[in-house]
Structures are given as structure tokens and as C-alpha cells.
């Protein structure tokens, strides 16, 4: 599906910042940014990726921060009734 079709079906852009430990140096944290269109509040694609990470990638997860934003929404509009010039 195209991005527009996903947005019309209720998907939104989910961005996750994944903190993980380096396999050889357990005291060193590294980050990975993952971004995909996903459905809130369950986030099935995000949790599928996290399960894939835990099963297939050697670096153990430390923490995950994520945000979700629907892209199709009314725009912000402000009526300007006057303008001041300075100088």
C-alpha cells in the first residue's frame, strides 16, 4: 500500500529510538532509530520488530522510546487581522 492509503486507514508514523548494549562491550550503549507506519495504540509492527531484535540480534536491548503521530489532521490556521512594522 502507498503511504497515503495507510494514513487513510488510520495508520500513523511511529518513530522508535532503541538503546542497546554493544555485544562485546556490555557497558557501552548505542542507539538505533526505527521508523514505520503503524497502528496505535497496539503498535503491532513495532513490537514485531522488537521481537525480531531479541531473537536475531546479539546486542541486548536496554530501553525503547517511541512516539506516534497521525499525519492527516486539520492544519493549524491563525487569522491575522493586522500587521505592525518596526523601523
CSV table of N, CA, C and O in Angstrom, one decimal:
chain,number,residue,atom,x,y,z
A,1,UNK,N,0.8,-1.2,0.0
A,1,UNK,CA,0.0,0.0,0.0
A,1,UNK,C,0.9,1.3,0.0
A,1,UNK,O,2.0,1.2,0.5
A,2,UNK,N,0.3,2.3,-0.6
A,2,UNK,CA,1.1,3.6,-0.5
A,2,UNK,C,0.9,4.2,0.8
A,2,UNK,O,0.1,3.9,1.6
A,3,UNK,N,1.8,5.2,1.1
A,3,UNK,CA,1.7,5.9,2.4
A,3,UNK,C,0.3,6.6,2.6
A,3,UNK,O,-0.2,6.6,3.7
A,4,UNK,N,-0.2,7.2,1.5
A,4,UNK,CA,-1.5,7.8,1.7
A,4,UNK,C,-2.6,6.9,2.0
A,4,UNK,O,-3.4,7.2,2.8
A,5,UNK,N,-2.6,5.7,1.4
A,5,UNK,CA,-3.6,4.7,1.7
A,5,UNK,C,-3.5,4.2,3.2
A,5,UNK,O,-4.5,4.0,3.8
A,6,UNK,N,-2.2,4.1,3.6
A,6,UNK,CA,-2.1,3.7,5.0
A,6,UNK,C,-2.6,4.8,6.0
A,6,UNK,O,-3.3,4.5,7.0
A,7,UNK,N,-2.3,6.0,5.7
A,7,UNK,CA,-2.8,7.1,6.5
A,7,UNK,C,-4.3,7.2,6.5
A,7,UNK,O,-4.9,7.4,7.6
A,8,UNK,N,-4.9,6.9,5.4
A,8,UNK,CA,-6.4,6.9,5.3
A,8,UNK,C,-7.0,5.8,6.1
A,8,UNK,O,-8.2,5.8,6.5
A,9,UNK,N,-6.3,4.7,6.3
A,9,UNK,CA,-6.8,3.5,7.0
A,9,UNK,C,-6.5,3.7,8.5
A,9,UNK,O,-6.7,2.7,9.3
A,10,UNK,N,-5.9,4.8,9.0
A,10,UNK,CA,-5.7,5.0,10.4
A,10,UNK,C,-4.3,4.8,10.9
A,10,UNK,O,-4.0,5.0,12.1
A,11,UNK,N,-3.4,4.5,10.0
A,11,UNK,CA,-2.0,4.3,10.4
A,11,UNK,C,-1.4,5.7,10.7
A,11,UNK,O,-1.8,6.7,10.1
A,12,UNK,N,-0.4,5.7,11.5
A,12,UNK,CA,0.4,6.9,11.7
A,12,UNK,C,1.9,6.6,11.7
A,12,UNK,O,2.3,5.4,11.8
A,13,UNK,N,2.7,7.6,11.7
A,13,UNK,CA,4.1,7.4,11.6
A,13,UNK,C,4.6,7.2,13.1
A,13,UNK,O,4.5,8.0,13.9
A,14,UNK,N,5.2,6.0,13.3
A,14,UNK,CA,5.8,5.7,14.6
A,14,UNK,C,7.3,5.7,14.5
A,14,UNK,O,7.9,5.1,13.6
A,15,UNK,N,8.0,6.4,15.4
A,15,UNK,CA,9.4,6.5,15.4
A,15,UNK,C,9.9,6.0,16.8
A,15,UNK,O,9.4,6.4,17.8
A,16,UNK,N,10.8,5.1,16.7
A,16,UNK,CA,11.3,4.5,18.0
A,16,UNK,C,12.8,4.7,18.0
A,16,UNK,O,13.5,4.5,17.1
A,17,UNK,N,13.3,5.1,19.2
A,17,UNK,CA,14.7,5.2,19.5
A,17,UNK,C,15.1,4.0,20.4
A,17,UNK,O,14.6,4.0,21.5
A,18,UNK,N,15.9,3.1,19.9
A,18,UNK,CA,16.2,1.9,20.6
A,18,UNK,C,17.6,2.0,21.2
A,18,UNK,O,18.6,2.3,20.4
A,19,UNK,N,17.7,1.8,22.5
A,19,UNK,CA,19.0,1.8,23.1
A,19,UNK,C,19.4,0.4,23.4
A,19,UNK,O,18.6,-0.4,23.9
A,20,UNK,N,20.6,0.0,23.0
A,20,UNK,CA,21.0,-1.4,23.2
A,20,UNK,C,22.5,-1.4,23.6
A,20,UNK,O,23.2,-0.5,23.4
A,21,UNK,N,22.9,-2.5,24.2
A,21,UNK,CA,24.3,-2.7,24.7
A,21,UNK,C,25.1,-3.3,23.6
A,21,UNK,O,24.6,-4.2,22.9
A,22,UNK,N,26.3,-2.9,23.4
A,22,UNK,CA,27.2,-3.5,22.4
A,22,UNK,C,27.5,-4.9,22.9
A,22,UNK,O,27.7,-5.2,24.0
A,23,UNK,N,27.5,-5.9,21.9
A,23,UNK,CA,27.7,-7.2,22.3
A,23,UNK,C,29.1,-7.5,23.0
A,23,UNK,O,29.2,-8.3,23.9
A,24,UNK,N,30.1,-6.8,22.5
A,24,UNK,CA,31.5,-7.1,23.1
A,24,UNK,C,31.8,-6.2,24.3
A,24,UNK,O,32.7,-6.5,25.1
A,25,UNK,N,31.1,-5.1,24.4
A,25,UNK,CA,31.3,-4.1,25.5
A,25,UNK,C,30.0,-3.8,26.2
A,25,UNK,O,29.3,-2.9,25.8
A,26,UNK,N,29.6,-4.6,27.2
A,26,UNK,CA,28.3,-4.5,27.8
A,26,UNK,C,28.1,-3.2,28.5
A,26,UNK,O,26.9,-2.8,28.8
A,27,UNK,N,29.1,-2.4,28.8
A,27,UNK,CA,28.9,-1.1,29.5
A,27,UNK,C,28.7,0.0,28.5
A,27,UNK,O,28.5,1.2,28.9
A,28,UNK,N,28.7,-0.2,27.2
A,28,UNK,CA,28.6,0.8,26.2
A,28,UNK,C,27.2,0.7,25.6
A,28,UNK,O,26.8,-0.4,25.1
A,29,UNK,N,26.5,1.8,25.6
A,29,UNK,CA,25.1,1.9,25.0
A,29,UNK,C,25.3,2.5,23.6
A,29,UNK,O,26.0,3.5,23.4
A,30,UNK,N,24.5,2.0,22.7
A,30,UNK,CA,24.4,2.6,21.3
A,30,UNK,C,22.9,2.8,21.0
A,30,UNK,O,22.1,2.2,21.7
A,31,UNK,N,22.6,3.6,20.0
A,31,UNK,CA,21.2,3.8,19.6
A,31,UNK,C,21.0,3.4,18.2
A,31,UNK,O,21.9,3.4,17.3
A,32,UNK,N,19.7,3.1,17.9
A,32,UNK,CA,19.2,2.8,16.6
A,32,UNK,C,17.9,3.4,16.5
A,32,UNK,O,17.0,3.3,17.4
A,33,UNK,N,17.6,4.1,15.4
A,33,UNK,CA,16.3,4.7,15.1
A,33,UNK,C,15.5,3.9,14.1
A,33,UNK,O,16.0,3.6,13.0
A,34,UNK,N,14.3,3.6,14.5
A,34,UNK,CA,13.4,2.8,13.6
A,34,UNK,C,12.2,3.6,13.3
A,34,UNK,O,11.7,4.3,14.2
A,35,UNK,N,11.7,3.6,12.1
A,35,UNK,CA,10.6,4.4,11.7
A,35,UNK,C,9.7,3.6,10.7
A,35,UNK,O,10.2,3.1,9.7
A,36,UNK,N,8.4,3.6,11.0
A,36,UNK,CA,7.5,2.8,10.1
A,36,UNK,C,6.1,3.3,10.4
A,36,UNK,O,5.8,3.9,11.4
A,37,UNK,N,5.2,3.1,9.4
A,37,UNK,CA,3.8,3.4,9.6
A,37,UNK,C,3.1,2.3,10.4
A,37,UNK,O,3.3,1.1,10.1
A,38,UNK,N,2.4,2.6,11.5
A,38,UNK,CA,1.9,1.6,12.4
A,38,UNK,C,0.6,2.1,13.0
A,38,UNK,O,0.2,3.2,12.9
A,39,UNK,N,-0.1,1.1,13.6
A,39,UNK,CA,-1.4,1.4,14.2
A,39,UNK,C,-1.3,1.6,15.7
A,39,UNK,O,-0.8,0.8,16.4
A,40,UNK,N,-1.8,2.7,16.2
A,40,UNK,CA,-1.9,3.0,17.6
A,40,UNK,C,-3.2,2.5,18.1
A,40,UNK,O,-4.2,2.4,17.4
A,41,UNK,N,-3.3,2.0,19.3
A,41,UNK,CA,-2.4,2.0,20.4
A,41,UNK,C,-1.6,0.7,20.6
A,41,UNK,O,-0.7,0.6,21.4
A,42,UNK,N,-1.9,-0.3,19.7
A,42,UNK,CA,-1.3,-1.6,19.8
A,42,UNK,C,0.2,-1.7,19.3
A,42,UNK,O,1.0,-2.5,19.7
A,43,UNK,N,0.4,-0.9,18.2
A,43,UNK,CA,1.8,-0.9,17.6
A,43,UNK,C,2.3,-2.3,17.2
A,43,UNK,O,3.3,-2.7,17.6
A,44,UNK,N,1.5,-3.0,16.4
A,44,UNK,CA,2.0,-4.4,16.0
A,44,UNK,C,3.3,-4.4,15.3
A,44,UNK,O,4.1,-5.4,15.5
A,45,UNK,N,3.6,-3.5,14.4
A,45,UNK,CA,4.8,-3.6,13.7
A,45,UNK,C,6.0,-3.3,14.6
A,45,UNK,O,7.1,-3.9,14.4
A,46,UNK,N,5.9,-2.3,15.5
A,46,UNK,CA,6.9,-2.0,16.4
A,46,UNK,C,7.3,-3.2,17.3
A,46,UNK,O,8.4,-3.6,17.4
A,47,UNK,N,6.3,-3.8,17.9
A,47,UNK,CA,6.5,-5.0,18.7
A,47,UNK,C,7.0,-6.2,17.9
A,47,UNK,O,7.8,-7.0,18.5
A,48,UNK,N,6.6,-6.3,16.7
A,48,UNK,CA,7.2,-7.4,15.8
A,48,UNK,C,8.7,-7.1,15.6
A,48,UNK,O,9.5,-8.1,15.7
A,49,UNK,N,9.1,-5.9,15.4
A,49,UNK,CA,10.5,-5.5,15.2
A,49,UNK,C,11.3,-5.8,16.5
A,49,UNK,O,12.4,-6.3,16.5
A,50,UNK,N,10.7,-5.4,17.7
A,50,UNK,CA,11.4,-5.7,18.9
A,50,UNK,C,11.6,-7.2,19.2
A,50,UNK,O,12.7,-7.6,19.6
A,51,UNK,N,10.6,-8.0,18.8
A,51,UNK,CA,10.7,-9.4,19.0
A,51,UNK,C,11.8,-10.0,18.0
A,51,UNK,O,12.6,-10.8,18.4
A,52,UNK,N,11.9,-9.4,16.8
A,52,UNK,CA,12.9,-9.8,15.8
A,52,UNK,C,14.3,-9.4,16.4
A,52,UNK,O,15.2,-10.2,16.3
A,53,UNK,N,14.4,-8.3,17.0
A,53,UNK,CA,15.7,-7.8,17.6
A,53,UNK,C,16.1,-8.8,18.7
A,53,UNK,O,17.3,-9.2,18.7
A,54,UNK,N,15.2,-9.1,19.6
A,54,UNK,CA,15.6,-10.0,20.7
A,54,UNK,C,15.9,-11.4,20.2
A,54,UNK,O,16.8,-12.0,20.8
A,55,UNK,N,15.3,-11.9,19.1
A,55,UNK,CA,15.6,-13.2,18.6
A,55,UNK,C,16.8,-13.3,17.7
A,55,UNK,O,17.5,-14.3,17.7
A,56,UNK,N,17.1,-12.2,17.0
A,56,UNK,CA,18.1,-12.3,15.9
A,56,UNK,C,19.4,-11.5,16.1
A,56,UNK,O,20.4,-11.7,15.4
A,57,UNK,N,19.3,-10.5,16.9
A,57,UNK,CA,20.5,-9.5,17.0
A,57,UNK,C,21.1,-9.7,18.4
A,57,UNK,O,20.5,-9.8,19.4
A,58,UNK,N,22.5,-9.7,18.4
A,58,UNK,CA,23.2,-10.0,19.6
A,58,UNK,C,23.2,-8.9,20.6
A,58,UNK,O,23.3,-9.2,21.8
A,59,UNK,N,23.0,-7.7,20.3
A,59,UNK,CA,23.0,-6.6,21.2
A,59,UNK,C,21.8,-6.6,22.1
A,59,UNK,O,20.7,-6.3,21.6
A,60,UNK,N,21.9,-6.8,23.4
A,60,UNK,CA,20.7,-6.8,24.2
A,60,UNK,C,20.1,-5.4,24.4
A,60,UNK,O,20.8,-4.5,24.5
A,61,UNK,N,18.8,-5.4,24.4
A,61,UNK,CA,18.0,-4.1,24.5
A,61,UNK,C,18.2,-3.6,25.9
A,61,UNK,O,18.1,-4.3,26.9
A,62,UNK,N,18.4,-2.3,25.9
A,62,UNK,CA,18.4,-1.5,27.2
A,62,UNK,C,17.1,-0.9,27.4
A,62,UNK,O,16.4,-1.0,28.5
A,63,UNK,N,16.6,-0.1,26.4
A,63,UNK,CA,15.3,0.6,26.5
A,63,UNK,C,14.9,1.0,25.1
A,63,UNK,O,15.7,1.1,24.2
A,64,UNK,N,13.6,1.3,25.0
A,64,UNK,CA,13.0,1.8,23.8
A,64,UNK,C,12.1,3.0,24.1
A,64,UNK,O,11.2,2.9,25.0
A,65,UNK,N,12.3,4.1,23.4
A,65,UNK,CA,11.4,5.3,23.5
A,65,UNK,C,10.8,5.4,22.1
A,65,UNK,O,11.4,5.3,21.1
A,66,UNK,N,9.4,5.7,22.1
A,66,UNK,CA,8.8,5.8,20.8
A,66,UNK,C,7.7,6.9,20.9
A,66,UNK,O,7.2,7.2,21.9
A,67,UNK,N,7.4,7.4,19.7
A,67,UNK,CA,6.3,8.4,19.6
A,67,UNK,C,5.5,8.0,18.3
A,67,UNK,O,6.0,7.4,17.4
A,68,UNK,N,4.3,8.4,18.3
A,68,UNK,CA,3.4,8.1,17.2
A,68,UNK,C,2.6,9.4,16.8
A,68,UNK,O,2.1,10.1,17.7
A,69,UNK,N,2.5,9.6,15.5
A,69,UNK,CA,1.8,10.8,15.1
A,69,UNK,C,1.1,10.5,13.8
A,69,UNK,O,1.6,10.0,12.9
A,70,UNK,N,-0.2,10.9,13.9
A,70,UNK,CA,-1.0,10.8,12.7
A,70,UNK,C,-0.8,12.0,11.8
A,70,UNK,O,-0.7,13.1,12.3
A,71,UNK,N,-0.5,11.7,10.6
A,71,UNK,CA,-0.1,12.8,9.7
A,71,UNK,C,-1.3,13.5,9.1
A,71,UNK,O,-1.2,14.7,8.7
A,72,UNK,N,-2.5,12.9,8.9
A,72,UNK,CA,-3.6,13.5,8.3
A,72,UNK,C,-4.5,14.1,9.4
A,72,UNK,O,-5.0,13.4,10.3
A,73,UNK,N,-4.5,15.4,9.5
A,73,UNK,CA,-5.3,16.1,10.5
A,73,UNK,C,-5.5,17.5,10.0
A,73,UNK,O,-4.8,18.0,9.1
A,74,UNK,N,-6.4,18.2,10.6
A,74,UNK,CA,-6.6,19.6,10.2
A,74,UNK,C,-5.4,20.4,10.5
A,74,UNK,O,-4.7,20.3,11.5
A,75,UNK,N,-5.1,21.3,9.6
A,75,UNK,CA,-3.9,22.2,9.8
A,75,UNK,C,-4.2,23.3,10.8
A,75,UNK,O,-5.3,23.6,11.1
A,76,UNK,N,-3.1,23.8,11.3
A,76,UNK,CA,-3.3,24.9,12.2
A,76,UNK,C,-3.4,26.2,11.4
A,76,UNK,O,-2.6,26.5,10.5
A,77,UNK,N,-4.4,27.0,11.7
A,77,UNK,CA,-4.7,28.2,11.0
A,77,UNK,C,-4.9,29.3,12.0
A,77,UNK,O,-5.6,29.2,13.0
A,78,UNK,N,-4.3,30.5,11.7
A,78,UNK,CA,-4.5,31.6,12.6
A,78,UNK,C,-4.8,32.8,11.7
A,78,UNK,O,-4.2,33.1,10.7
A,79,UNK,N,-5.9,33.5,12.1
A,79,UNK,CA,-6.3,34.7,11.4
A,79,UNK,C,-5.5,35.9,11.8
A,79,UNK,O,-5.6,36.3,13.0
A,80,UNK,N,-4.8,36.6,10.9
A,80,UNK,CA,-4.1,37.8,11.2
A,80,UNK,C,-4.9,38.9,10.8
A,80,UNK,O,-5.2,39.1,9.6
A,81,UNK,N,-5.2,39.8,11.7
A,81,UNK,CA,-6.1,41.0,11.4
A,81,UNK,C,-5.2,42.3,11.2
A,81,UNK,O,-5.8,43.3,10.8
A,82,UNK,N,-4.0,42.3,11.6
A,82,UNK,CA,-3.2,43.5,11.5
A,82,UNK,C,-1.8,43.1,11.4
A,82,UNK,O,-1.3,42.0,11.7
A,83,UNK,N,-1.0,44.1,11.1
A,83,UNK,CA,0.5,43.9,11.0
A,83,UNK,C,1.2,45.2,11.5
A,83,UNK,O,0.8,46.3,11.1
A,84,UNK,N,2.1,45.0,12.3
A,84,UNK,CA,2.9,46.1,12.8
A,84,UNK,C,4.3,46.1,12.2
A,84,UNK,O,4.9,45.1,12.1
A,85,UNK,N,4.7,47.3,11.7
A,85,UNK,CA,6.1,47.3,11.2
A,85,UNK,C,6.9,48.1,12.1
A,85,UNK,O,6.5,49.1,12.7
A,86,UNK,N,8.1,47.7,12.3
A,86,UNK,CA,9.0,48.4,13.2
A,86,UNK,C,10.3,48.7,12.4
A,86,UNK,O,10.9,47.9,11.8
A,87,UNK,N,10.6,50.0,12.5
A,87,UNK,CA,11.8,50.5,11.9
A,87,UNK,C,11.5,51.2,10.6
A,87,UNK,O,11.0,51.0,9.7
